[in-house]
PDB file of C-alpha atoms in Angstrom:
ATOM      1  CA  MET A1326      32.878  14.883 -19.090  1.00  0.00           C
ATOM      2  CA  TRP A1327      33.835  11.240 -18.508  1.00  0.00           C
ATOM      3  CA  GLU A1328      31.888  10.189 -21.607  1.00  0.00           C
ATOM      4  CA  GLN A1329      33.867  12.702 -23.662  1.00  0.00           C
ATOM      5  CA  LEU A1330      37.142  11.379 -22.237  1.00  0.00           C
ATOM      6  CA  VAL A1331      36.122   7.840 -23.176  1.00  0.00           C
ATOM      7  CA  GLU A1332      35.390   9.038 -26.713  1.00  0.00           C
ATOM      8  CA  LEU A1333      38.935  10.411 -26.939  1.00  0.00           C
ATOM      9  CA  GLN A1334      40.607   7.070 -26.271  1.00  0.00           C
ATOM     10  CA  PRO A1335      42.207   5.275 -29.274  1.00  0.00           C
ATOM     11  CA  GLN A1336      39.609   3.481 -31.407  1.00  0.00           C
ATOM     12  CA  THR A1337      42.080   1.254 -33.247  1.00  0.00           C
ATOM     13  CA  GLY A1338      44.591  -1.431 -32.370  1.00  0.00           C
ATOM     14  CA  GLU A1339      44.284  -4.112 -29.734  1.00  0.00           C
ATOM     15  CA  THR A1340      42.362  -3.985 -26.463  1.00  0.00           C
ATOM     16  CA  GLY A1341      43.848  -4.885 -23.105  1.00  0.00           C
ATOM     17  CA  GLY A1342      42.877  -8.518 -23.641  1.00  0.00           C
ATOM     18  CA  GLY A1343      45.078  -8.831 -26.706  1.00  0.00           C
ATOM     19  CA  ILE A1344      42.222  -9.061 -29.230  1.00  0.00           C
ATOM     20  CA  SER A1345      41.464  -6.602 -32.008  1.00  0.00           C
ATOM     21  CA  ARG A1346      38.836  -3.887 -31.723  1.00  0.00           C
ATOM     22  CA  ASP A1347      36.594  -5.570 -34.303  1.00  0.00           C
ATOM     23  CA  GLN A1348      36.821  -8.909 -32.500  1.00  0.00           C
ATOM     24  CA  PHE A1349      35.959  -7.249 -29.183  1.00  0.00           C
ATOM     25  CA  ILE A1350      32.897  -5.565 -30.738  1.00  0.00           C
ATOM     26  CA  ASP A1351      31.843  -8.826 -32.414  1.00  0.00           C
ATOM     27  CA  ASN A1352      32.103 -10.719 -29.099  1.00  0.00           C
ATOM     28  CA  THR A1353      30.086  -8.034 -27.314  1.00  0.00           C
ATOM     29  CA  ALA A1354      27.397  -8.120 -30.016  1.00  0.00           C
ATOM     30  CA  THR A1355      27.227 -11.927 -29.783  1.00  0.00           C
ATOM     31  CA  ASP A1356      26.835 -11.818 -25.988  1.00  0.00           C
ATOM     32  CA  ILE A1357      24.006  -9.286 -26.230  1.00  0.00           C
ATOM     33  CA  LEU A1358      22.243 -11.257 -28.983  1.00  0.00           C
ATOM     34  CA  LYS A1359      22.176 -14.285 -26.668  1.00  0.00           C
ATOM     35  CA  ARG A1360      20.317 -12.242 -24.034  1.00  0.00           C
ATOM     36  CA  ILE A1361      17.720 -10.696 -26.337  1.00  0.00           C
ATOM     37  CA  PRO A1362      14.321 -12.376 -25.790  1.00  0.00           C
ATOM     38  CA  PRO A1363      11.901 -13.114 -28.659  1.00  0.00           C
ATOM     39  CA  VAL A1364       9.265 -10.495 -29.424  1.00  0.00           C
ATOM     40  CA  TYR A1365       5.948 -10.846 -27.625  1.00  0.00           C
ATOM     41  CA  ASP A1366       2.892 -12.063 -29.552  1.00  0.00           C
ATOM     42  CA  ILE A1367       0.633  -9.163 -28.605  1.00  0.00           C
ATOM     43  CA  ASP A1368      -2.396 -10.482 -30.520  1.00  0.00           C
ATOM     44  CA  LYS A1369      -2.219 -13.760 -28.586  1.00  0.00           C
ATOM     45  CA  ILE A1370      -1.878 -11.894 -25.287  1.00  0.00           C
ATOM     46  CA  ARG A1371      -4.805  -9.621 -26.170  1.00  0.00           C
ATOM     47  CA  LYS A1372      -6.987 -12.667 -26.934  1.00  0.00           C
ATOM     48  CA  LYS A1373      -6.021 -14.148 -23.565  1.00  0.00           C
ATOM     49  CA  TYR A1374      -7.648 -11.226 -21.747  1.00  0.00           C
ATOM     50  CA  GLY A1375     -10.688 -11.189 -24.063  1.00  0.00           C
ATOM     51  CA  LEU A1376     -13.150  -8.328 -23.646  1.00  0.00           C
ATOM     52  CA  ASP A1377     -12.425  -7.914 -19.946  1.00  0.00           C
ATOM     53  CA  VAL A1378      -9.565  -5.466 -20.407  1.00  0.00           C
ATOM     54  CA  SER A1379      -8.752  -3.333 -17.364  1.00  0.00           C
ATOM     55  CA  PRO A1380      -6.903   0.006 -17.594  1.00  0.00           C
ATOM     56  CA  THR A1381      -3.719  -1.622 -16.264  1.00  0.00           C
ATOM     57  CA  THR A1382      -3.971  -4.359 -18.918  1.00  0.00           C
ATOM     58  CA  VAL A1383      -4.107  -1.642 -21.579  1.00  0.00           C
ATOM     59  CA  VAL A1384      -0.889  -0.259 -20.089  1.00  0.00           C
ATOM     60  CA  LEU A1385       0.708  -3.724 -20.310  1.00  0.00           C
ATOM     61  CA  LEU A1386      -0.180  -4.053 -24.002  1.00  0.00           C
ATOM     62  CA  GLN A1387       1.207  -0.594 -24.750  1.00  0.00           C
ATOM     63  CA  GLU A1388       4.382  -1.407 -22.834  1.00  0.00           C
ATOM     64  CA  LEU A1389       4.851  -4.631 -24.813  1.00  0.00           C
ATOM     65  CA  GLU A1390       4.446  -2.792 -28.122  1.00  0.00           C
ATOM     66  CA  ARG A1391       7.253  -0.413 -27.154  1.00  0.00           C
ATOM     67  CA  PHE A1392       9.397  -3.267 -25.820  1.00  0.00           C
ATOM     68  CA  ASN A1393       8.920  -5.207 -29.065  1.00  0.00           C
ATOM     69  CA  ARG A1394      10.172  -2.230 -31.080  1.00  0.00           C
ATOM     70  CA  LEU A1395      13.272  -2.071 -28.883  1.00  0.00           C
ATOM     71  CA  ILE A1396      13.902  -5.840 -29.179  1.00  0.00           C
ATOM     72  CA  SER A1397      13.503  -5.754 -32.978  1.00  0.00           C
ATOM     73  CA  THR A1398      15.861  -2.790 -33.338  1.00  0.00           C
ATOM     74  CA  MET A1399      18.498  -4.385 -31.099  1.00  0.00           C
ATOM     75  CA  PHE A1400      18.382  -7.698 -32.959  1.00  0.00           C
ATOM     76  CA  ARG A1401      18.398  -6.138 -36.416  1.00  0.00           C
ATOM     77  CA  SER A1402      21.195  -3.658 -35.687  1.00  0.00           C
ATOM     78  CA  LEU A1403      23.472  -6.210 -33.992  1.00  0.00           C
ATOM     79  CA  THR A1404      22.962  -8.794 -36.735  1.00  0.00           C
ATOM     80  CA  THR A1405      23.751  -6.212 -39.422  1.00  0.00           C
ATOM     81  CA  LEU A1406      26.788  -4.998 -37.468  1.00  0.00           C
ATOM     82  CA  LYS A1407      28.226  -8.525 -37.286  1.00  0.00           C
ATOM     83  CA  ARG A1408      27.825  -8.830 -41.064  1.00  0.00           C
ATOM     84  CA  ALA A1409      29.479  -5.437 -41.554  1.00  0.00           C
ATOM     85  CA  LEU A1410      32.453  -6.484 -39.434  1.00  0.00           C
ATOM     86  CA  LYS A1411      32.890  -9.486 -41.741  1.00  0.00           C
ATOM     87  CA  GLY A1412      32.727  -7.230 -44.804  1.00  0.00           C
ATOM     88  CA  GLU A1413      29.446  -8.663 -46.109  1.00  0.00           C
ATOM     89  CA  VAL A1414      27.659  -5.278 -46.007  1.00  0.00           C
ATOM     90  CA  GLY A1415      28.823  -1.679 -45.887  1.00  0.00           C
ATOM     91  CA  MET A1416      29.417   0.114 -42.572  1.00  0.00           C
ATOM     92  CA  SER A1417      26.853   2.942 -42.325  1.00  0.00           C
ATOM     93  CA  ASN A1418      27.019   5.905 -39.942  1.00  0.00           C
ATOM     94  CA  GLU A1419      24.477   4.232 -37.644  1.00  0.00           C
ATOM     95  CA  LEU A1420      26.475   1.008 -37.516  1.00  0.00           C
ATOM     96  CA  ASP A1421      29.656   2.991 -36.882  1.00  0.00           C
ATOM     97  CA  ASP A1422      27.960   4.736 -33.932  1.00  0.00           C
ATOM     98  CA  LEU A1423      26.743   1.357 -32.686  1.00  0.00           C
ATOM     99  CA  SER A1424      30.213  -0.204 -32.871  1.00  0.00           C
ATOM    100  CA  ARG A1425      31.762   2.774 -31.078  1.00  0.00           C
ATOM    101  CA  ALA A1426      29.161   2.562 -28.296  1.00  0.00           C
ATOM    102  CA  LEU A1427      29.733  -1.183 -27.831  1.00  0.00           C
ATOM    103  CA  PHE A1428      33.497  -0.658 -27.707  1.00  0.00           C
ATOM    104  CA  ASN A1429      33.183   2.148 -25.123  1.00  0.00           C
ATOM    105  CA  GLY A1430      30.543   0.343 -23.026  1.00  0.00           C
ATOM    106  CA  GLN A1431      27.885   2.980 -23.705  1.00  0.00           C
ATOM    107  CA  LEU A1432      24.227   2.694 -24.661  1.00  0.00           C
ATOM    108  CA  PRO A1433      23.861   3.118 -28.455  1.00  0.00           C
ATOM    109  CA  SER A1434      21.805   6.149 -29.492  1.00  0.00           C
ATOM    110  CA  MET A1435      19.500   4.083 -31.738  1.00  0.00           C
ATOM    111  CA  TRP A1436      18.538   1.962 -28.721  1.00  0.00           C
ATOM    112  CA  ARG A1437      18.336   4.933 -26.353  1.00  0.00           C
ATOM    113  CA  ARG A1438      15.590   6.498 -28.486  1.00  0.00           C
ATOM    114  CA  LEU A1439      13.362   3.443 -27.936  1.00  0.00           C
ATOM    115  CA  ALA A1440      14.132   2.869 -24.231  1.00  0.00           C
ATOM    116  CA  PRO A1441      13.107   4.676 -21.033  1.00  0.00           C
ATOM    117  CA  ALA A1442      15.328   7.612 -20.073  1.00  0.00           C
ATOM    118  CA  THR A1443      18.532   6.400 -18.450  1.00  0.00           C
ATOM    119  CA  LYS A1444      22.104   7.378 -17.603  1.00  0.00           C
ATOM    120  CA  LYS A1445      23.344   3.804 -17.185  1.00  0.00           C
ATOM    121  CA  THR A1446      26.336   2.278 -18.922  1.00  0.00           C
ATOM    122  CA  LEU A1447      25.720  -0.551 -21.379  1.00  0.00           C
ATOM    123  CA  GLY A1448      26.388  -3.346 -18.874  1.00  0.00           C
ATOM    124  CA  ASN A1449      24.063  -1.911 -16.219  1.00  0.00           C
ATOM    125  CA  TRP A1450      21.466  -1.105 -18.848  1.00  0.00           C
ATOM    126  CA  MET A1451      21.453  -4.727 -20.068  1.00  0.00           C
ATOM    127  CA  ASP A1452      20.756  -5.896 -16.500  1.00  0.00           C
ATOM    128  CA  HIS A1453      17.918  -3.361 -16.351  1.00  0.00           C
ATOM    129  CA  PHE A1454      16.647  -4.606 -19.751  1.00  0.00           C
ATOM    130  CA  TYR A1455      16.675  -8.218 -18.533  1.00  0.00           C
ATOM    131  CA  LYS A1456      14.753  -7.312 -15.347  1.00  0.00           C
ATOM    132  CA  ARG A1457      12.162  -5.436 -17.420  1.00  0.00           C
ATOM    133  CA  ASN A1458      11.617  -8.561 -19.492  1.00  0.00           C
ATOM    134  CA  GLN A1459      11.217 -10.668 -16.336  1.00  0.00           C
ATOM    135  CA  GLN A1460       8.537  -8.317 -14.977  1.00  0.00           C
ATOM    136  CA  TYR A1461       6.604  -8.414 -18.270  1.00  0.00           C
ATOM    137  CA  ASN A1462       6.791 -12.225 -18.287  1.00  0.00           C
ATOM    138  CA  THR A1463       5.465 -12.425 -14.728  1.00  0.00           C
ATOM    139  CA  TRP A1464       2.651 -10.013 -15.568  1.00  0.00           C
ATOM    140  CA  ILE A1465       1.612 -12.035 -18.637  1.00  0.00           C
ATOM    141  CA  ASN A1466       2.036 -15.607 -17.413  1.00  0.00           C
ATOM    142  CA  GLU A1467       1.024 -15.251 -13.760  1.00  0.00           C
ATOM    143  CA  SER A1468      -0.736 -12.023 -12.818  1.00  0.00           C
ATOM    144  CA  GLU A1469      -0.129  -8.345 -12.275  1.00  0.00           C
ATOM    145  CA  PRO A1470       2.812  -8.101  -9.837  1.00  0.00           C
ATOM    146  CA  ASN A1471       1.956  -7.553  -6.170  1.00  0.00           C
ATOM    147  CA  VAL A1472       4.732  -4.959  -6.097  1.00  0.00           C
ATOM    148  CA  MET A1473       5.282  -3.042  -9.314  1.00  0.00           C
ATOM    149  CA  TRP A1474       8.823  -2.052 -10.275  1.00  0.00           C
ATOM    150  CA  LEU A1475       8.127   1.392 -11.728  1.00  0.00           C
ATOM    151  CA  SER A1476      11.571   1.730 -13.288  1.00  0.00           C
ATOM    152  CA  GLY A1477      10.775  -1.337 -15.392  1.00  0.00           C
ATOM    153  CA  LEU A1478       7.967   0.497 -17.185  1.00  0.00           C
ATOM    154  CA  HIS A1479       8.603   2.633 -20.245  1.00  0.00           C
ATOM    155  CA  ILE A1480       6.045   5.217 -19.136  1.00  0.00           C
ATOM    156  CA  PRO A1481       5.462   4.653 -15.393  1.00  0.00           C
ATOM    157  CA  GLU A1482       3.011   7.560 -15.069  1.00  0.00           C
ATOM    158  CA  SER A1483       0.611   5.747 -17.428  1.00  0.00           C
ATOM    159  CA  TYR A1484       0.367   2.855 -14.956  1.00  0.00           C
ATOM    160  CA  LEU A1485      -0.401   5.222 -12.063  1.00  0.00           C
ATOM    161  CA  THR A1486      -3.049   6.969 -14.160  1.00  0.00           C
ATOM    162  CA  ALA A1487      -4.577   3.563 -14.960  1.00  0.00           C
ATOM    163  CA  LEU A1488      -4.794   2.798 -11.224  1.00  0.00           C
ATOM    164  CA  VAL A1489      -6.785   5.985 -10.665  1.00  0.00           C
ATOM    165  CA  GLN A1490      -9.075   5.135 -13.605  1.00  0.00           C
ATOM    166  CA  ALA A1491      -9.715   1.601 -12.310  1.00  0.00           C
ATOM    167  CA  THR A1492     -10.526   2.858  -8.802  1.00  0.00           C
ATOM    168  CA  CYS A1493     -12.825   5.579 -10.136  1.00  0.00           C
ATOM    169  CA  ARG A1494     -14.758   3.029 -12.182  1.00  0.00           C
ATOM    170  CA  LYS A1495     -15.058   0.722  -9.191  1.00  0.00           C
ATOM    171  CA  ASN A1496     -16.232   3.400  -6.736  1.00  0.00           C
ATOM    172  CA  GLY A1497     -18.042   5.733  -9.131  1.00  0.00           C
ATOM    173  CA  TRP A1498     -15.736   8.691  -8.461  1.00  0.00           C
ATOM    174  CA  PRO A1499     -15.277  11.521 -10.957  1.00  0.00           C
ATOM    175  CA  LEU A1500     -11.883  11.064 -12.598  1.00  0.00           C
ATOM    176  CA  ASP A1501     -11.009  14.765 -12.688  1.00  0.00           C
ATOM    177  CA  LYS A1502     -11.531  15.055  -8.918  1.00  0.00           C
ATOM    178  CA  SER A1503      -9.371  12.090  -7.936  1.00  0.00           C
ATOM    179  CA  THR A1504      -5.666  11.984  -7.145  1.00  0.00           C
ATOM    180  CA  LEU A1505      -2.929   9.799  -5.672  1.00  0.00           C
ATOM    181  CA  TYR A1506      -1.745   9.525  -2.090  1.00  0.00           C
ATOM    182  CA  THR A1507       1.396   7.611  -1.118  1.00  0.00           C
ATOM    183  CA  GLN A1508       2.438   5.901   2.078  1.00  0.00           C
ATOM    184  CA  VAL A1509       5.864   4.388   2.810  1.00  0.00           C
ATOM    185  CA  THR A1510       5.465   0.916   4.303  1.00  0.00           C
ATOM    186  CA  ASN A1511       7.695  -1.087   6.635  1.00  0.00           C
ATOM    187  CA  TYR A1512       8.446  -3.651   3.891  1.00  0.00           C
ATOM    188  CA  GLN A1513      12.147  -3.372   3.074  1.00  0.00           C
ATOM    189  CA  ASN A1514      12.023  -5.829   0.153  1.00  0.00           C
ATOM    190  CA  PRO A1515       9.274  -6.510  -2.414  1.00  0.00           C
ATOM    191  CA  GLU A1516       9.470 -10.227  -1.535  1.00  0.00           C
ATOM    192  CA  ASP A1517       8.058  -9.382   1.921  1.00  0.00           C
ATOM    193  CA  VAL A1518       4.725  -8.364   0.352  1.00  0.00           C
ATOM    194  CA  THR A1519       2.576 -11.469   0.009  1.00  0.00           C
ATOM    195  CA  GLU A1520      -0.704 -10.005  -1.239  1.00  0.00           C
ATOM    196  CA  ARG A1521      -1.927  -7.242  -3.509  1.00  0.00           C
ATOM    197  CA  ALA A1522      -3.157  -3.928  -2.156  1.00  0.00           C
ATOM    198  CA  HIS A1523      -6.959  -3.745  -1.851  1.00  0.00           C
ATOM    199  CA  GLN A1524      -6.897  -0.295  -3.431  1.00  0.00           C
ATOM    200  CA  GLY A1525      -3.987   1.059  -5.432  1.00  0.00           C
ATOM    201  CA  CYS A1526      -0.725  -0.857  -5.521  1.00  0.00           C
ATOM    202  CA  PHE A1527       2.693  -1.335  -3.958  1.00  0.00           C
ATOM    203  CA  VAL A1528       5.727  -0.006  -5.831  1.00  0.00           C
ATOM    204  CA  HIS A1529       9.458  -0.401  -5.275  1.00  0.00           C
ATOM    205  CA  GLY A1530      12.730   0.758  -6.795  1.00  0.00           C
ATOM    206  CA  LEU A1531      12.601   4.337  -5.482  1.00  0.00           C
ATOM    207  CA  TYR A1532      15.775   6.126  -4.379  1.00  0.00           C
ATOM    208  CA  LEU A1533      15.820   9.144  -2.070  1.00  0.00           C
ATOM    209  CA  GLU A1534      18.211  11.943  -2.988  1.00  0.00           C
ATOM    210  CA  GLY A1535      19.092  14.846  -0.695  1.00  0.00           C
ATOM    211  CA  ALA A1536      17.806  13.258   2.528  1.00  0.00           C
ATOM    212  CA  GLY A1537      17.790  10.062   4.565  1.00  0.00           C
ATOM    213  CA  TRP A1538      14.886   7.900   5.710  1.00  0.00           C
ATOM    214  CA  ASP A1539      14.148   6.804   9.278  1.00  0.00           C
ATOM    215  CA  SER A1540      12.422   3.417   8.910  1.00  0.00           C
ATOM    216  CA  LYS A1541      11.574   3.289  12.609  1.00  0.00           C
ATOM    217  CA  ASN A1542       9.633   6.570  12.638  1.00  0.00           C
ATOM    218  CA  ASN A1543       8.781   6.577   8.912  1.00  0.00           C
ATOM    219  CA  CYS A1544       9.980  10.113   8.284  1.00  0.00           C
ATOM    220  CA  LEU A1545      12.597  12.136   6.438  1.00  0.00           C
ATOM    221  CA  VAL A1546      15.859  12.733   8.301  1.00  0.00           C
ATOM    222  CA  LYS A1547      19.193  14.363   7.599  1.00  0.00           C
ATOM    223  CA  GLN A1548      21.313  12.643   4.985  1.00  0.00           C
ATOM    224  CA  ASN A1549      24.204  10.538   6.258  1.00  0.00           C
ATOM    225  CA  PRO A1550      27.719  11.700   5.285  1.00  0.00           C
ATOM    226  CA  LYS A1551      28.967  10.311   1.944  1.00  0.00           C
ATOM    227  CA  GLU A1552      25.569   8.730   1.244  1.00  0.00           C
ATOM    228  CA  LEU A1553      24.302  10.306  -1.966  1.00  0.00           C
ATOM    229  CA  ILE A1554      21.155   8.213  -2.353  1.00  0.00           C
ATOM    230  CA  LYS A1555      19.080   6.078  -0.011  1.00  0.00           C
ATOM    231  CA  ASP A1556      16.926   3.086  -0.951  1.00  0.00           C
ATOM    232  CA  LEU A1557      13.334   3.742   0.049  1.00  0.00           C
ATOM    233  CA  PRO A1558      11.224   0.863   1.428  1.00  0.00           C
ATOM    234  CA  VAL A1559       8.244  -0.398  -0.544  1.00  0.00           C
ATOM    235  CA  MET A1560       5.722   2.388  -1.099  1.00  0.00           C
ATOM    236  CA  LYS A1561       1.946   2.066  -1.306  1.00  0.00           C
ATOM    237  CA  VAL A1562       0.176   4.217  -3.898  1.00  0.00           C
ATOM    238  CA  ILE A1563      -3.482   4.848  -3.057  1.00  0.00           C
ATOM    239  CA  PRO A1564      -6.023   6.556  -5.352  1.00  0.00           C
ATOM    240  CA  ILE A1565      -8.274   8.906  -3.369  1.00  0.00           C
ATOM    241  CA  GLU A1566     -10.853  11.636  -3.913  1.00  0.00           C
ATOM    242  CA  ALA A1567      -9.029  14.963  -3.855  1.00  0.00           C
ATOM    243  CA  HIS A1568     -11.410  16.652  -1.371  1.00  0.00           C
ATOM    244  CA  LYS A1569     -10.803  13.882   1.184  1.00  0.00           C
ATOM    245  CA  LEU A1570      -7.027  14.288   1.145  1.00  0.00           C
ATOM    246  CA  LYS A1571      -5.914  16.294   4.195  1.00  0.00           C
ATOM    247  CA  LEU A1572      -2.156  16.196   4.732  1.00  0.00           C
ATOM    248  CA  GLN A1573      -0.125  17.606   7.587  1.00  0.00           C
ATOM    249  CA  ASN A1574       3.652  17.490   8.161  1.00  0.00           C
ATOM    250  CA  THR A1575       4.025  15.991   4.692  1.00  0.00           C
ATOM    251  CA  PHE A1576       6.528  16.958   2.027  1.00  0.00           C
ATOM    252  CA  ARG A1577       5.255  16.573  -1.520  1.00  0.00           C
ATOM    253  CA  THR A1578       8.347  14.979  -3.019  1.00  0.00           C
ATOM    254  CA  PRO A1579       8.813  15.005  -6.809  1.00  0.00           C
ATOM    255  CA  VAL A1580       9.639  11.636  -8.360  1.00  0.00           C
ATOM    256  CA  TYR A1581      11.910  11.777 -11.410  1.00  0.00           C
ATOM    257  CA  THR A1582      13.005   9.131 -13.893  1.00  0.00           C
ATOM    258  CA  THR A1583      16.750   9.847 -13.579  1.00  0.00           C
ATOM    259  CA  SER A1584      19.088  12.052 -11.557  1.00  0.00           C
ATOM    260  CA  ASP A1585      18.893  14.591 -14.404  1.00  0.00           C
ATOM    261  CA  ARG A1586      15.512  15.366 -12.840  1.00  0.00           C
ATOM    262  CA  ARG A1587      13.509  17.143 -15.545  1.00  0.00           C
ATOM    263  CA  ASN A1588      14.130  19.466 -18.448  1.00  0.00           C
ATOM    264  CA  ALA A1589      12.539  22.861 -19.130  1.00  0.00           C
ATOM    265  CA  MET A1590       9.480  21.174 -20.682  1.00  0.00           C
ATOM    266  CA  GLY A1591       8.835  19.150 -17.528  1.00  0.00           C
ATOM    267  CA  VAL A1592       9.783  15.835 -19.139  1.00  0.00           C
ATOM    268  CA  GLY A1593      11.140  13.461 -16.507  1.00  0.00           C
ATOM    269  CA  LEU A1594       8.659  14.139 -13.701  1.00  0.00           C
ATOM    270  CA  VAL A1595       6.600  11.014 -12.963  1.00  0.00           C
ATOM    271  CA  PHE A1596       4.457  11.977  -9.951  1.00  0.00           C
ATOM    272  CA  GLU A1597       4.700  13.448  -6.463  1.00  0.00           C
ATOM    273  CA  ALA A1598       5.044  11.260  -3.366  1.00  0.00           C
ATOM    274  CA  ASP A1599       3.958  12.138   0.171  1.00  0.00           C
ATOM    275  CA  LEU A1600       6.761  11.738   2.717  1.00  0.00           C
ATOM    276  CA  PHE A1601       6.227  12.446   6.418  1.00  0.00           C
ATOM    277  CA  THR A1602       8.560  14.984   8.031  1.00  0.00           C
ATOM    278  CA  THR A1603       9.120  16.610  11.409  1.00  0.00           C
ATOM    279  CA  GLU A1604      11.060  19.488   9.831  1.00  0.00           C
ATOM    280  CA  HIS A1605       9.610  22.545   8.112  1.00  0.00           C
ATOM    281  CA  LEU A1606       8.931  21.918   4.415  1.00  0.00           C
ATOM    282  CA  SER A1607      11.312  24.699   3.371  1.00  0.00           C
ATOM    283  CA  HIS A1608      14.206  22.717   4.863  1.00  0.00           C
ATOM    284  CA  TRP A1609      13.740  19.894   2.347  1.00  0.00           C
ATOM    285  CA  VAL A1610      13.089  22.302  -0.516  1.00  0.00           C
ATOM    286  CA  LEU A1611      16.467  23.950   0.134  1.00  0.00           C
ATOM    287  CA  GLN A1612      18.102  20.494   0.358  1.00  0.00           C
ATOM    288  CA  GLY A1613      16.730  19.684  -3.102  1.00  0.00           C
ATOM    289  CA  VAL A1614      15.084  16.471  -1.893  1.00  0.00           C
ATOM    290  CA  CYS A1615      13.571  14.244  -4.555  1.00  0.00           C
ATOM    291  CA  LEU A1616      12.993  10.589  -5.459  1.00  0.00           C
ATOM    292  CA  ILE A1617      14.479   8.973  -8.551  1.00  0.00           C
ATOM    293  CA  LEU A1618      13.606   5.702 -10.288  1.00  0.00           C
ATOM    294  CA  ASN A1619      17.057   4.956 -11.703  1.00  0.00           C
ATOM    295  CA  THR A1620      20.516   5.138 -10.206  1.00  0.00           C
ATOM    296  CA  ASP A1621      23.371   6.050 -12.514  1.00  0.00           C
TER     297      ASP A1621
END
């Protein structure tokens, strides 16, 4: 509803700062262009790893290909828009949609199609975009992060699947009889983790919706008043053989990309996390408890 109200505001005249609409859009486009990184040389990165390519490295290369498409589209569309504002080229429907989105502080539809699902405004999305680029840089130039920021991946479930594949290869487990088990740690910040997990990985950036989290007893508790979401501590994801997984007093919590949860086709569900509880499972089902990777 708020997005529709924003669309109804006047699209001509001067903004509150006393500059014209076209000048405001041009300034916004210039600011974004300054923050767009160069595309990644995937062939060079692939040669760096040689023939020893792990499943998680394959995920990195796929992520970079998608990120490059987004970078190229952003750069090309903003450059063309700046020319259109000067009258050097015609203003197409796509450029008109782009200019309207920049003016209203919304994510342009042509960028949204190439980015992970999100409900963020343009400013928050640019911060998210910048953090994604930082994680990719760390992964390439240093090593795979000790704590993976799942929200920074275009398809986070592919990374979790790669973890299972790598562990199955290492231990000789059948892939179709292996699964994931999660454990919430006592690390409140990813900087507290100083070494990689021996099996699986640490992940962060998960938000609990519909319940609270007791860090002392590591269990689900009643949600505090006026607290819609709760930051979850760093979580450890552990691949395990399915027949060895015996869980008690554990709520299988769905993890979604955004607060939209998932559509009728199931798109939006990433995986299911195991959260300890002292309440009956039906209590949390009725509360609609879930984890999300992105806040609005």
